[in-house]
Coordinates of C-alpha atoms in Angstrom, one line a residue:
M169 CA 141.6 74.7 28.1
K170 CA 145.3 74.5 27.8
P171 CA 147.2 74.3 31.3
R172 CA 150.2 76.7 31.6
R173 CA 153.8 75.2 31.5
G174 CA 153.7 75.1 35.8
E175 CA 150.5 73.5 36.0
E176 CA 151.2 70.7 33.5
E177 CA 154.2 70.2 35.3
E178 CA 152.4 70.0 38.4
L179 CA 149.7 67.6 36.9
W180 CA 152.7 65.3 36.0
A181 CA 154.1 65.4 39.2
A182 CA 151.1 64.5 40.7
V183 CA 150.1 61.6 38.3
G184 CA 153.4 60.3 38.2
E185 CA 153.0 58.7 41.4
P186 CA 151.3 55.2 41.1
S187 CA 150.0 55.6 44.4
R188 CA 148.2 59.0 43.4
R189 CA 146.6 57.3 40.5
R190 CA 145.2 54.4 42.6
L191 CA 143.6 57.2 44.9
L192 CA 142.3 59.1 42.0
D193 CA 140.9 55.8 40.7
V194 CA 139.2 54.9 44.0
L195 CA 137.9 58.6 44.2
L196 CA 136.4 58.2 40.8
A197 CA 134.7 55.3 41.7
R198 CA 133.1 56.9 45.3
G199 CA 132.4 59.9 43.6
E200 CA 133.5 61.8 47.1
A201 CA 135.0 60.6 50.2
T202 CA 136.9 61.5 53.6
P203 CA 140.8 60.9 53.7
S204 CA 139.8 58.2 56.4
A205 CA 136.9 56.2 54.1
L206 CA 139.7 56.4 50.8
A207 CA 142.4 54.9 53.5
T208 CA 140.0 51.6 54.1
E209 CA 140.0 51.3 50.6
L210 CA 144.0 51.3 50.0
P211 CA 147.4 50.2 51.3
F212 CA 148.3 53.4 53.2
T213 CA 147.8 55.3 56.2
R214 CA 144.8 58.1 56.6
Q215 CA 148.0 60.4 56.9
A216 CA 149.6 59.1 53.4
V217 CA 146.2 59.6 51.8
S218 CA 146.0 63.0 52.8
K219 CA 149.3 63.9 51.7
H220 CA 148.2 62.7 48.4
L221 CA 145.4 64.5 48.4
A222 CA 147.0 67.5 49.1
V223 CA 149.5 66.9 46.1
L224 CA 146.4 66.3 44.0
D225 CA 144.6 69.1 45.3
R226 CA 147.6 71.8 44.4
A227 CA 147.5 70.1 40.9
G228 CA 144.0 70.6 40.8
L229 CA 142.7 67.4 39.9
V230 CA 140.5 66.9 43.1
E231 CA 139.0 69.5 45.2
G232 CA 137.8 69.1 49.0
R233 CA 134.8 70.6 50.6
R234 CA 134.4 71.0 54.5
H235 CA 131.0 69.2 56.0
G236 CA 131.7 70.0 59.5
R237 CA 134.6 68.6 61.0
E238 CA 135.4 66.3 57.8
V239 CA 136.9 67.3 54.2
R240 CA 135.1 65.7 51.6
Y241 CA 137.4 64.9 48.2
A242 CA 135.9 64.7 44.7
V243 CA 137.8 64.8 41.3
R244 CA 137.8 67.4 39.3
P245 CA 136.9 66.3 35.9
D246 CA 137.8 69.1 33.7
R247 CA 141.4 69.0 35.5
L248 CA 141.2 65.7 35.2
D249 CA 140.5 66.3 31.4
A250 CA 143.3 68.8 30.9
A251 CA 145.7 66.1 32.5
S252 CA 144.7 63.6 30.0
Q253 CA 145.0 65.8 27.0
A254 CA 148.8 67.0 28.4
M255 CA 149.4 63.3 28.6
A256 CA 148.2 62.5 24.8
R257 CA 150.1 65.3 23.7
V258 CA 153.7 64.4 25.0
A259 CA 152.6 61.1 23.8
T260 CA 152.6 62.0 20.1
R261 CA 155.7 63.9 20.7
W262 CA 157.4 60.4 21.8
D263 CA 155.9 58.8 18.9
R264 CA 157.0 61.0 16.6
R265 CA 160.9 60.9 18.6
L266 CA 160.6 57.0 18.4
Q267 CA 159.8 57.3 14.9
A268 CA 162.5 59.4 14.0
I269 CA 164.8 56.9 15.7
K270 CA 163.7 53.8 14.3
E271 CA 163.7 55.6 10.6
L272 CA 167.6 56.0 11.4
A273 CA 168.1 52.7 13.0
E274 CA 166.7 51.1 9.6
A275 CA 168.9 53.7 7.5
S276 CA 171.9 52.7 9.5
Y277 CA 171.2 48.9 9.2
R278 CA 170.7 49.4 5.6
D279 CA 173.9 51.5 5.0
Q280 CA 175.6 48.2 7.3
T281 CA 174.5 45.7 5.1
T282 CA 174.9 47.2 1.4
R283 CA 178.6 48.0 2.9
S284 CA 178.7 44.3 3.7
E285 CA 177.7 43.0 0.5
T286 CA 180.0 45.5 -1.4
E287 CA 182.9 44.2 0.8
G288 CA 182.0 40.8 0.4
E289 CA 181.7 40.8 -3.1
E290 CA 185.1 42.7 -3.4
K291 CA 187.3 40.0 -1.7
S292 CA 185.3 37.5 -3.8
N293 CA 186.4 39.3 -7.0
D294 CA 189.9 39.9 -5.1
R295 CA 190.1 35.8 -4.5
S296 CA 189.1 35.1 -8.5
Q297 CA 191.7 37.4 -9.3
D298 CA 194.1 35.6 -7.1
R299 CA 193.2 32.4 -8.7
N300 CA 193.4 33.5 -12.1
A301 CA 197.1 35.2 -12.0

């Protein structure tokens, strides 16, 4: 399933923060965890973990389920897959853009090299003509 434009932007905002990516990695490794349990494995507070989880939840990357007084979070693989596909699409677009920039730069370099060689030949011919005159 391809995410809508707004959803895609939320995904980028969510995974654009290195702390949230690290949190996702830890959560993926654990399978399911509370903010308190996650905070023991991360270099930030439980409150910070909760805030990051809220952003990831809004983006649909994690899901919280209440168990008594605790909320246990788990990664939503389908949304993580959608995020991965969205990133791959952007990477493909950037690859095409970078290839076009490379081709322009190479063409410009060839033009400059050709001009320099032509100018060098003209100067050499002028000096030869001056000597012969």
